[in-house]
Coordinates of C-alpha atoms and ligand atoms in Angstrom, one line a residue:
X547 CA 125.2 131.6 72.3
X548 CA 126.5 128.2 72.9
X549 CA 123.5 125.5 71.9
X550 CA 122.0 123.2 74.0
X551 CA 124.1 119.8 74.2
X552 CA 122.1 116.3 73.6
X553 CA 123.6 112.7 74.1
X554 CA 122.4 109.7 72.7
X555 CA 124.0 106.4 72.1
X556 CA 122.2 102.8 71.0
X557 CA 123.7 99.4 72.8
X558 CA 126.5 98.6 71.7
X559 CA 127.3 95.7 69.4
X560 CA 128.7 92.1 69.4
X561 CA 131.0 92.0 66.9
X562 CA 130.3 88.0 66.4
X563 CA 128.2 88.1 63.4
X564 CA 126.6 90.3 60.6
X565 CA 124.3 93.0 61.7
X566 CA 120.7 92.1 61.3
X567 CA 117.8 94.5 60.8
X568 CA 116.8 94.1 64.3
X569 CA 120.0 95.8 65.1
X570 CA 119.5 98.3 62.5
X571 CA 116.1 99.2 63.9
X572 CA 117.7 100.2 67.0
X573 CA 120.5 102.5 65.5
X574 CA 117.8 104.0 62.9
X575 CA 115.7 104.9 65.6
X576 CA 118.3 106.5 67.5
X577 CA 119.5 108.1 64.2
X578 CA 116.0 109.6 63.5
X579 CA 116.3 111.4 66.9
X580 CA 119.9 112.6 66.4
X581 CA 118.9 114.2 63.2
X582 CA 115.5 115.8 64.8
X583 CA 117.7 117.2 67.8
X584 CA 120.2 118.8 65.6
X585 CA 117.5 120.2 62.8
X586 CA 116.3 121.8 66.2
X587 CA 119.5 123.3 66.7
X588 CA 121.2 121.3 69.6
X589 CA 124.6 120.5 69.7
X590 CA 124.5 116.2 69.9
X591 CA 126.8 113.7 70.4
X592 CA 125.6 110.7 69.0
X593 CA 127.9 107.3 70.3
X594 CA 127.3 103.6 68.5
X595 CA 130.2 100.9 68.6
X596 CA 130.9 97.4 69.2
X597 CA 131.4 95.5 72.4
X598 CA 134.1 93.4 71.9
X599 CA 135.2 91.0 74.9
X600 CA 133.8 88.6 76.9
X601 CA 134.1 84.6 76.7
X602 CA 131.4 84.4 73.9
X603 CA 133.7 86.3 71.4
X604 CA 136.4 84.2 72.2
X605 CA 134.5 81.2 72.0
X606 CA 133.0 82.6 68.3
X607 CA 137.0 83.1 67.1
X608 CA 137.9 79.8 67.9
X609 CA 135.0 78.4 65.9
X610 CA 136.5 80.2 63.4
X611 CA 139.3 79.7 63.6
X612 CA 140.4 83.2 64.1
X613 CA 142.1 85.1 66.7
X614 CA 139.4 87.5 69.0
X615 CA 140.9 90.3 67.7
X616 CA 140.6 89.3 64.2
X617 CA 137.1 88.2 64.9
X618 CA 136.4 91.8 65.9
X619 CA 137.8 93.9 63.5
X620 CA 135.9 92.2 60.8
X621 CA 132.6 92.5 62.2
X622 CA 133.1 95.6 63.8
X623 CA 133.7 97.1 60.4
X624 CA 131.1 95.1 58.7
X625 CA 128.6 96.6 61.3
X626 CA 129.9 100.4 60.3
X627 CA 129.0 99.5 57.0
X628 CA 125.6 98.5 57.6
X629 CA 125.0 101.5 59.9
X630 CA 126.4 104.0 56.3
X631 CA 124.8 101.9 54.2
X632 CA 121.6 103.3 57.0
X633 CA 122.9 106.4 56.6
X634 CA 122.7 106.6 60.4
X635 CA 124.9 109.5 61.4
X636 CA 126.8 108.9 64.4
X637 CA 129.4 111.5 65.7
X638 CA 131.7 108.4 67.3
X639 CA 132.1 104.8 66.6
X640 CA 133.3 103.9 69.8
X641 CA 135.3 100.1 70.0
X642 CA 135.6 98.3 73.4
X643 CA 139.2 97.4 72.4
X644 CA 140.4 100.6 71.7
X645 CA 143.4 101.4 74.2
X646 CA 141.7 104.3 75.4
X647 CA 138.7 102.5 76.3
X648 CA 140.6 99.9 78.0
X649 CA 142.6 102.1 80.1
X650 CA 139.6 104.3 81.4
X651 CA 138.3 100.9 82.5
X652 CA 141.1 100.0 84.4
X653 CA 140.8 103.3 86.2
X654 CA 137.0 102.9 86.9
X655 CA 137.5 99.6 88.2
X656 CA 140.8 101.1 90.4
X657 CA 138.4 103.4 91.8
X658 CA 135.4 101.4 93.0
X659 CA 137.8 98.9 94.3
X660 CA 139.8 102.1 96.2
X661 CA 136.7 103.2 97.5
X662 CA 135.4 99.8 99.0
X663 CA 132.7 99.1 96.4
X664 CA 134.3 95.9 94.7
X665 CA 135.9 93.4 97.1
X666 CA 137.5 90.0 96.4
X667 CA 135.1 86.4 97.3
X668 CA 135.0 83.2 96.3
X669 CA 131.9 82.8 93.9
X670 CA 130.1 79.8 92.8
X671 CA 126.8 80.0 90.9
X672 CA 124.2 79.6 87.5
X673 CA 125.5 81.8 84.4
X674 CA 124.6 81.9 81.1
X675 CA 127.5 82.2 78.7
X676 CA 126.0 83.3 75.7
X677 CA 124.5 86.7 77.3
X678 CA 127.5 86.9 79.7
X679 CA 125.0 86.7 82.4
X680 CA 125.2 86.2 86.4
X681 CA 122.3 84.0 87.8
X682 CA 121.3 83.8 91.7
X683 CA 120.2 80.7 93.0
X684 CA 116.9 81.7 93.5
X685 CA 116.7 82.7 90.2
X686 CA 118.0 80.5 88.4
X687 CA 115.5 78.4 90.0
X688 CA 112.5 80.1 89.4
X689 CA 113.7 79.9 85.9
X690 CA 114.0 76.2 85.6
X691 CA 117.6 76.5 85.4
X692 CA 117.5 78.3 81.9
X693 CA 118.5 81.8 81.1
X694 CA 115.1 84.0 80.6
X695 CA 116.8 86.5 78.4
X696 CA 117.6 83.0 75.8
X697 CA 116.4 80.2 77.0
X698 CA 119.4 78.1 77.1
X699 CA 120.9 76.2 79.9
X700 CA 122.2 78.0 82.7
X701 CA 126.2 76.4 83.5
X702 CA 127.2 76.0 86.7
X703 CA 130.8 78.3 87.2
X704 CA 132.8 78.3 90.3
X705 CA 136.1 80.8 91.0
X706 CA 137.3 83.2 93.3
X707 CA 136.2 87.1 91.7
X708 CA 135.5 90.1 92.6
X709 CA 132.1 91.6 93.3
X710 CA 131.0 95.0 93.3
X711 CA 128.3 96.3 96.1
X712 CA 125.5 96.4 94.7
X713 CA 123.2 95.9 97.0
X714 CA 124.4 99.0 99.1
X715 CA 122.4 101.2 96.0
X716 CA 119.5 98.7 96.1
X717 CA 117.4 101.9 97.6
X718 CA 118.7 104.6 96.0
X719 CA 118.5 103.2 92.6
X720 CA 114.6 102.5 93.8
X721 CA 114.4 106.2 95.1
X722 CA 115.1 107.2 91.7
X723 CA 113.2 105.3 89.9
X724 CA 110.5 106.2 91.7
X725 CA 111.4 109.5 91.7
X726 CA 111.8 110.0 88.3
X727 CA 109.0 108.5 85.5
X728 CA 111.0 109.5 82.9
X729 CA 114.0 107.3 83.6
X730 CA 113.1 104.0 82.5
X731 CA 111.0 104.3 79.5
X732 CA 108.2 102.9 78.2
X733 CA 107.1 102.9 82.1
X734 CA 105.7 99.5 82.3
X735 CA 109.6 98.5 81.7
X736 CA 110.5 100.8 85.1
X737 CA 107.3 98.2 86.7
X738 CA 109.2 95.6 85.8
X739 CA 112.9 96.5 87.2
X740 CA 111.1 97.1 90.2
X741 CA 109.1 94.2 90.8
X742 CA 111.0 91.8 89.3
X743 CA 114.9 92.7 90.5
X744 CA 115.2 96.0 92.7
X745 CA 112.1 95.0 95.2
X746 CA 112.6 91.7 95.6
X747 CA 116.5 92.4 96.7
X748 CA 119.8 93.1 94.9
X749 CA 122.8 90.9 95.2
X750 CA 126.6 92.1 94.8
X751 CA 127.8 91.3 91.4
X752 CA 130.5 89.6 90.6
X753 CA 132.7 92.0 88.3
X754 CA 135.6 89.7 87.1
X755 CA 136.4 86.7 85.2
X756 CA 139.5 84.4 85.8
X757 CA 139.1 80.9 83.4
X758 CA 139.3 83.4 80.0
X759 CA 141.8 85.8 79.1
X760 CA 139.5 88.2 76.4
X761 CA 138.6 90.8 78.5
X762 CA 140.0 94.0 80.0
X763 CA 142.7 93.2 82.8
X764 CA 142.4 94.3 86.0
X765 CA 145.3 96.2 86.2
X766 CA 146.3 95.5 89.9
X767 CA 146.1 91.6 89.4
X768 CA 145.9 89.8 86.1
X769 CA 144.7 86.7 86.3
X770 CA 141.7 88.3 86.2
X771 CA 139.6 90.2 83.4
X772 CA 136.6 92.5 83.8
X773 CA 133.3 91.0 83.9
X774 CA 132.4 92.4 80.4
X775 CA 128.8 93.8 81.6
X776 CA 131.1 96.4 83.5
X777 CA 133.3 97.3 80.5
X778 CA 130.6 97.6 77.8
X779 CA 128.5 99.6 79.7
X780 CA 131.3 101.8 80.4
X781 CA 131.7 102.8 77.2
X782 CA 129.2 105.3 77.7
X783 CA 131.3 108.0 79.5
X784 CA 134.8 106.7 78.1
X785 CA 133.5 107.4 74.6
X786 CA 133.6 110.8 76.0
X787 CA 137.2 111.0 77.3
X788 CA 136.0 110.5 81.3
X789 CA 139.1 108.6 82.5
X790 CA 141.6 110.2 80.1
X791 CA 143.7 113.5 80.0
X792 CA 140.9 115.0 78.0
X793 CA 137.7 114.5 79.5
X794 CA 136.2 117.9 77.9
X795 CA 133.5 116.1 75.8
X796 CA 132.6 114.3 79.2
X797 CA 132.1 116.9 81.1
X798 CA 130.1 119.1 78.1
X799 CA 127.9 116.0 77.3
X800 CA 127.2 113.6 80.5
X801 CA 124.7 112.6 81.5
X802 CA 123.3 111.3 78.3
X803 CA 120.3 112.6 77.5
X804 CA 119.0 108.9 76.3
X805 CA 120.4 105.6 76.0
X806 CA 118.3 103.8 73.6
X807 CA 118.4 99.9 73.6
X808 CA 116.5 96.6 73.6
X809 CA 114.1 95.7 76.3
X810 CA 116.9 92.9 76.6
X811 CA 119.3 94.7 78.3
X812 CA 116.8 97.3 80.0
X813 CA 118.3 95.5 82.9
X814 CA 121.8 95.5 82.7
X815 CA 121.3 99.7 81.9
X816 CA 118.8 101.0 85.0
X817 CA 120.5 98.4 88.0
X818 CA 124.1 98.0 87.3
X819 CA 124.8 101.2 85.1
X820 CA 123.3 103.3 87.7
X821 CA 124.4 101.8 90.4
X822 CA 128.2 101.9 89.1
X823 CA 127.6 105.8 88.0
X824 CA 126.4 105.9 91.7
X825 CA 130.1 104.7 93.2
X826 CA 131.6 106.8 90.8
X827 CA 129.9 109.8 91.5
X828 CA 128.5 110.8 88.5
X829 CA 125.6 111.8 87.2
X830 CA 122.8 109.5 86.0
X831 CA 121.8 109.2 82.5
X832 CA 118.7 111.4 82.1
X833 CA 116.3 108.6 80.6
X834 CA 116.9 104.7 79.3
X835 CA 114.4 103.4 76.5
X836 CA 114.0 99.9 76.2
X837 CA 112.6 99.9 72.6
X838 CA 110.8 96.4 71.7
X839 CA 112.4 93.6 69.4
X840 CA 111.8 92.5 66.0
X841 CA 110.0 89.5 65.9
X842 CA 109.4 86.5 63.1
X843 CA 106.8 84.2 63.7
X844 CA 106.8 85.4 67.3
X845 CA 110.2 84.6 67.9
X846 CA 113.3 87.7 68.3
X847 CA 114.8 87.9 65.3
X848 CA 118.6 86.7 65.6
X849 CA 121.0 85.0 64.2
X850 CA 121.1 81.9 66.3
X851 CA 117.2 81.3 65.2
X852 CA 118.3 81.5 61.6
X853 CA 115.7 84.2 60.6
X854 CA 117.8 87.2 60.5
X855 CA 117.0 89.3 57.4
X856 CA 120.0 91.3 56.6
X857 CA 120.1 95.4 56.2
X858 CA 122.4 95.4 53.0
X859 CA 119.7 93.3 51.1
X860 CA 116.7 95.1 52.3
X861 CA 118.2 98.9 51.3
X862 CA 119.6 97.7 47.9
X863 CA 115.6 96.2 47.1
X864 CA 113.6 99.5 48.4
X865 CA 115.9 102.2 49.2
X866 CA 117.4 103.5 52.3
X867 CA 115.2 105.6 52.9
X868 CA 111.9 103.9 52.3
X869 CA 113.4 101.0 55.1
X870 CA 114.3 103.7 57.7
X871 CA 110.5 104.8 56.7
X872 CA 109.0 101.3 57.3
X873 CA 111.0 100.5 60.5
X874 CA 109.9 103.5 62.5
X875 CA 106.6 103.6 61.0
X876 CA 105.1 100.2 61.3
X877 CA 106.5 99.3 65.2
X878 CA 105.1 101.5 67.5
X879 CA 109.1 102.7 69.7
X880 CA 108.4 100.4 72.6
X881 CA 106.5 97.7 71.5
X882 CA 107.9 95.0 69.6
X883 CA 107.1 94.6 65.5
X884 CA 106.6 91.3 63.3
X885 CA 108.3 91.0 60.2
X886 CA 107.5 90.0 56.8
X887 CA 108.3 90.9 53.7
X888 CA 104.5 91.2 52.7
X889 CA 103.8 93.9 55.9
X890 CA 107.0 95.7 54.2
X891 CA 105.6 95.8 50.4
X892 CA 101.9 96.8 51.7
X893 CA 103.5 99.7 54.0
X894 CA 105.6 100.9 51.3
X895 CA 103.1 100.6 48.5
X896 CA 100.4 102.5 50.4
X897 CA 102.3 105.2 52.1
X898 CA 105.4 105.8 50.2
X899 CA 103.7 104.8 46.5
X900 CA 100.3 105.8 46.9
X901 CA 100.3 108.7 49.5
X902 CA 103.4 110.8 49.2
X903 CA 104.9 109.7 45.8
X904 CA 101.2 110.1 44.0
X905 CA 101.0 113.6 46.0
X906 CA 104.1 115.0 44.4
X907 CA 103.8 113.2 41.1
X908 CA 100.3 114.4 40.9
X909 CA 101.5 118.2 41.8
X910 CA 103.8 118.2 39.2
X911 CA 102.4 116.8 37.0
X912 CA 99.4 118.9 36.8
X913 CA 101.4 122.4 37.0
X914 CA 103.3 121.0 33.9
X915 CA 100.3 119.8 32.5
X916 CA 97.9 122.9 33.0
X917 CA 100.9 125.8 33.3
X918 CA 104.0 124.3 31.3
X919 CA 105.8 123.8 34.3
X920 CA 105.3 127.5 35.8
X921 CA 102.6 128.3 38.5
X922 CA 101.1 131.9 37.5
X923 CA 101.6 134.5 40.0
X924 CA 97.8 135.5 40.0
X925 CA 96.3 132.8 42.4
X926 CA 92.9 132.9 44.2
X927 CA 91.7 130.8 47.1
X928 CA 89.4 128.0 46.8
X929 CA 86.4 126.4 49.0
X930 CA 88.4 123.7 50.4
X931 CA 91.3 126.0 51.7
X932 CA 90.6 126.8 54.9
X933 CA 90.9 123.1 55.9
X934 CA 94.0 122.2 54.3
X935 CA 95.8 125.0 55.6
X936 CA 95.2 124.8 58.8
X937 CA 96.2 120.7 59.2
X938 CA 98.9 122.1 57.4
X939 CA 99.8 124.5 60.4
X940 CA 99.2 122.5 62.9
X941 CA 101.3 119.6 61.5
X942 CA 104.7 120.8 62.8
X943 CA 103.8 121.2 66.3
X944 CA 102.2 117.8 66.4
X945 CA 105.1 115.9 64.8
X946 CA 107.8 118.1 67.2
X947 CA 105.3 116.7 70.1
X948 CA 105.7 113.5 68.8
X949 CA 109.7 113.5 67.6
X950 CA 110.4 114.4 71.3
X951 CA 108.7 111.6 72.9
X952 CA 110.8 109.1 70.1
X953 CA 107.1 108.3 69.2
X954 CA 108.4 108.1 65.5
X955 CA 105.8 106.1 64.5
X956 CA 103.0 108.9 65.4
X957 CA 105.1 111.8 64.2
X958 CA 105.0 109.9 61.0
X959 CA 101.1 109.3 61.4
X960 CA 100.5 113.0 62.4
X961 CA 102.7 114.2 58.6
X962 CA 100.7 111.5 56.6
X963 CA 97.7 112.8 57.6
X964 CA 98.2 116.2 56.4
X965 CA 99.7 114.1 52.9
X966 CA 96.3 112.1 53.1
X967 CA 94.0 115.1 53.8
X968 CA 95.8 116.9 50.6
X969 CA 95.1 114.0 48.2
X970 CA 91.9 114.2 49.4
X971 CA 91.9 117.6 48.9
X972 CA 92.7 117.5 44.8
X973 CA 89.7 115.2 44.7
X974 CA 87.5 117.8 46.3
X975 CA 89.0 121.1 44.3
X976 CA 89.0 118.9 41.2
X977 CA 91.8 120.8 39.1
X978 CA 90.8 119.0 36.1
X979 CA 87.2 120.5 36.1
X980 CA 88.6 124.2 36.8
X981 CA 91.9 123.7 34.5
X982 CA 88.5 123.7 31.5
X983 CA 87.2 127.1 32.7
X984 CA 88.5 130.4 31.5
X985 CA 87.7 132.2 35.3
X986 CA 88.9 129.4 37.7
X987 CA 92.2 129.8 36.5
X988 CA 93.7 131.9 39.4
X989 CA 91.8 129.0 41.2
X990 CA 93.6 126.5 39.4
X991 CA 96.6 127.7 40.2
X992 CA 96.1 128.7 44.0
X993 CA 95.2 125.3 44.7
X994 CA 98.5 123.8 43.2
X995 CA 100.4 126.3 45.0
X996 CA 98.6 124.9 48.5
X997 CA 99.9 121.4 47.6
X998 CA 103.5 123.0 47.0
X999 CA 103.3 124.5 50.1
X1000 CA 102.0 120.8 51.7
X1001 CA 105.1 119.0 50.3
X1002 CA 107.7 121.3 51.5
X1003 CA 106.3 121.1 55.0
X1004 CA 106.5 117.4 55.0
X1005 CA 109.6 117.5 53.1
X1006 CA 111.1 119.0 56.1
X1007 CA 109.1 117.3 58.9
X1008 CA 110.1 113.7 57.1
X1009 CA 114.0 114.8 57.1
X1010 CA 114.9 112.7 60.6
X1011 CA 113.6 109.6 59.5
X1012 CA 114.4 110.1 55.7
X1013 CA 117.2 112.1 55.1
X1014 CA 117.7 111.9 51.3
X1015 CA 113.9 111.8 50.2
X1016 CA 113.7 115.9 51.2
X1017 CA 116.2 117.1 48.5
X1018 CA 114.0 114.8 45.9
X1019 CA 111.0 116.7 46.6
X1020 CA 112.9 120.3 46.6
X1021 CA 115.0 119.4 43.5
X1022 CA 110.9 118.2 41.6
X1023 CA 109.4 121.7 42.9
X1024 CA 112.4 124.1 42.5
X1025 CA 112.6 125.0 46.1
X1026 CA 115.7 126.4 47.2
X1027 CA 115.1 128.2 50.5
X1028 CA 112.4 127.7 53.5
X1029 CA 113.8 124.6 54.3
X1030 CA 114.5 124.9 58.2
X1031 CA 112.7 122.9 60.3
X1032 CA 110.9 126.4 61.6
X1033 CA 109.9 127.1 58.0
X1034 CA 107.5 123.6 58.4
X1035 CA 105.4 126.0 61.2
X1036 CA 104.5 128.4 58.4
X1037 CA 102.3 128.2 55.2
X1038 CA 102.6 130.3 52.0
X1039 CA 107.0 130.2 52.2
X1040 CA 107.5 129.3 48.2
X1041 CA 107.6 131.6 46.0
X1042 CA 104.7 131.9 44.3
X1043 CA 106.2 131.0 40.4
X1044 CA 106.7 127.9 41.4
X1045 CA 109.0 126.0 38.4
X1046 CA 108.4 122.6 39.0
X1047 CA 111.0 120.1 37.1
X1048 CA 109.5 116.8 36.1
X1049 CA 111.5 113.3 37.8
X1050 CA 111.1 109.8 38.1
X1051 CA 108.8 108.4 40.6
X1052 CA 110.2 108.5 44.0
X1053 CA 108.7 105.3 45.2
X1054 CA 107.9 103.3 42.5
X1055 CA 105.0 100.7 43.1
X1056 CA 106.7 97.6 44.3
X1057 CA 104.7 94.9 42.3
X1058 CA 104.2 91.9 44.5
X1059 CA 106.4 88.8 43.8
X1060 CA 109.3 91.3 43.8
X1061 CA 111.7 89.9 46.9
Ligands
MSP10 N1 126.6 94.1 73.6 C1 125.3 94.0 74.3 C2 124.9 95.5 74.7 C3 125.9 96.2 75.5 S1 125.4 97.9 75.8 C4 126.5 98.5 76.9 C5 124.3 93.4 73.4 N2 124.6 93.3 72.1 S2 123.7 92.7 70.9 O1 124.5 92.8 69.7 O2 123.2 91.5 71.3 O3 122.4 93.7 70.8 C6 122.6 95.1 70.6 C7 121.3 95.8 70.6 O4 120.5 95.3 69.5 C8 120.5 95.5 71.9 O5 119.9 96.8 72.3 C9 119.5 94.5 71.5 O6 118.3 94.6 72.3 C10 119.2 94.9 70.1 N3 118.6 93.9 69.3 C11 119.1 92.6 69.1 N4 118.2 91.9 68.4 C12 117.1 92.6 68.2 C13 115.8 92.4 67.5 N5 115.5 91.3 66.9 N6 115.0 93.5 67.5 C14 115.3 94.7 68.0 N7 116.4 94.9 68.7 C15 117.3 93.9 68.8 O7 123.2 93.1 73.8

């Protein structure tokens, strides 16, 4: 039976800088849902990459005295790195300068200008360089002349482009957001295309550039490059071959099942992506999430603002998989997050040290202690079962509830509090008291067993959003099979001789003062 497909890509990249962990949060998130969608069996394609033209990589390359293309292969490959060093898993790292990419461009652009949608005019009006952005006059006063996605001064540009019709999908593209809730996610983000852009009137868009060469030509006159808004967002469906001889992977995956990106660019992906899909014919993506930003002190975190903390640094201090942890547990997918290396420590001392780490160390430590290491067969329930095992149960469901909405940070909640319940759970049973009573030994050793059982259901519920912390816990309890994410729906899988093997603590208290 061929599985179900599922498409998901992050924004991507400018290659102008080093990756910070504001753009790592974005392509862990979007990693944690890859790896939940093919523990549940689908097929997915999951598409990252860099977005390499436009005027403010060229500007950036002559700063440095490189040439754009130079500029981009660095940081392009310097941004691969951080996403391995993430261990996010992404099928295709898809570059805006690969040939490919520029040549389905070209053809896109050939088409909407065969059909009628773009047309050449004269153009004069606000931008904003630095986010490649087009301004009206209206809006550009109503924002004091200063872009409201960075705050610096919109530039006045003049030049005869081309413009794509945008304004002929103005009601469509409100149909279907109307239509369809689930498009624009979180929905107060779909409130605010519609109020503040599709309502209030869409204007053509001007889709080419002629005073900078760094862009993709358009192929039927040169002097002019594609506006890079149109390329990048391309990238979507020619990552998949649409545009080429081989457009197989195009036609198994579109439309993407999400696009997962910064409320930032929420725009650029549910009014001009749409509406070119729309003169293309194709397919809408299924659903755009406009996750929240990474704030310091308030303010985005970027590398302009000189507070970008840096991915490499952070996973070499506390682990890959304890920052993947903290990222998508603290921010709540949607809202935006502060911050500081003190809300880091705190979340990684008290959920990571204290809640699962004590868990596990405590399990194996006491079947060692009490049993040498070797659970007896003969087990008997205790008073306090009942409870445990049915959070235990129910655990699953809620997180898969949870995992499907990208509400990581409640899937998380929902398996802590099974881990919390179970510490709780050794302080009711009190092992220490039975472990000095002849009878109460089958006791003993059928509540150890429960907390076996607990840590190799959260082993496999944690997997998406900690991929290597699972085989630690297996490798402590000796468990070599019942590991399948349907295996986290059932209680009483391990054998019941559990061998545990002794390791270091997984997350070792992080003592404060430590960077
Ligand atoms: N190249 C465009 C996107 C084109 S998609 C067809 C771009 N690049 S970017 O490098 O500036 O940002 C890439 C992604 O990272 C965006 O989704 C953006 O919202 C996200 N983030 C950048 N800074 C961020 C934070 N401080 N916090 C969270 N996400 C952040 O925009």
């Amino acid at each position: 039976m061929n599985k179900p497909t599922y498409y998901i890509t992050t924004a991507i990249y400018y290659p102008n800088s080093d990756l910070h962990i504001g753009h790592a949060y974005e392509a862990v998130a979007t990693d944690a849902a890859a790896r939940y969608k093919r523990l549940r069996g689908y097929d997915v394609r999951f598409m990252t990459g860099t977005d390499e033209f436009g005027k403010k990589i060229e500007e950036e390359a002559t700063k440095q005295g490189k040439t754009p293309q130079q500029l981009v292969d660095h940081f392009s490959q310097s941004a691969k790195e951080v996403f391995d060093a993430l261990d996010v898993s992404y099928d295709v790292f898809w570059r805006t300068t690969d040939p490919r990419h520029v040549a389905a461009v070209q053809k896109i652009f050939n088409k909407l200008y065969e059909n009628g949608d773009i047309y050449k005019h004269s153009y004069e009006g606000p931008y904003c360089t630095p986010c490649e952005a087009f301004y009206t006059a209206s809006q550009a006063k109503e924002a004091e002349g200063k872009c409201t996605t960075c705050g610096r001064d919109l530039t006045q540009i003049s030049e005869e482009a081309y413009f794509f019709k945008m304004s002929k999908y103005q009601d469509r593209l409100i149909k279907h957001i109307e239509d369809n809730p689930s498009f624009i996610r979180p929905a107060s983000r779909a409130l605010e295309m519609l109020n503040g852009f599709l309502r209030p009137g869409l204007e053509d868009l001007c889709v080419s550039r002629s005073t900078f060469k760094w862009g993709v030509p358009v192929s039927f006159d040169p002097d002019h490059v594609t506006y890079v808004w149109v390329d990048a967002l391309s990238n979507y469906i020619t990552g998949l071959g649409y545009g080429s001889d081989d457009d197989a992977d195009f036609k198994k995956y579109w439309p993407a099942d999400v696009h997962i990106l910064g409320k930032d660019v929420v725009r650029f992906h549910t009014i001009i992506w749409p509406a070119i899909l729309m003169a293309l014919g194709e397919e809408l993506p299924k659903q755009v999430f406009g996750h929240g930003w990474i704030n310091v002190d308030g303010k985005k975190m970027g590398k302009s603002l000189g507070n970008a903390i840096n991915p490499m640094e952070l996973t070499d201090t506390y682990g890959v998989d304890a920052i993947r942890f903290f990222l998508l547990r603290e921010i709540s997918f949607g809202q935006d997050g502060n911050y500081t290396t003190e809300i880091l420590i705190n979340r990684l001392n008290s959920d990571l040290a204290n809640d699962l780490g004590n868990l596990l160390s405590r399990t194996v430590g006491m079947i060692d202690k009490y049993f040498g290491g070797t659970l007896p067969s003969v087990q008997a329930p205790t008073p306090h079962d009942d409870d445990l095992i049915t959070l235990a149960k129910a655990t699953a469901p809620k997180a898969e509830a949870h995992y499907d909405a990208l509400e990581f940070d409640k899937a998380l909640d929902a398996i802590w509090a099974l881990i919390g319940h179970s510490n709780k759970y050794i302080d009711l049973v009190e092992p220490w008291k039975l472990a000095k009573e002849e009878d109460k030994q089958d006791m003993l050793a059928g509540s150890l067993y429960n907390l076996v059982e607990v840590l190799r259901i959260v082993a496999i519920l944690i997997e998406p959003v900690m991929p290597s912390t699972p085989a630690k816990i297996y490798a402590q309890l000796n468990i070599t099979g019942n590991t399948n994410w349907g295996d986290a729906s059932h209680f009483g899988l391990a054998p019941k001789e559990v061998q545990v093997a002794k390791g270091d603590a997984m997350f070792p208290r992080i003592e404060k003062g430590v960077k």
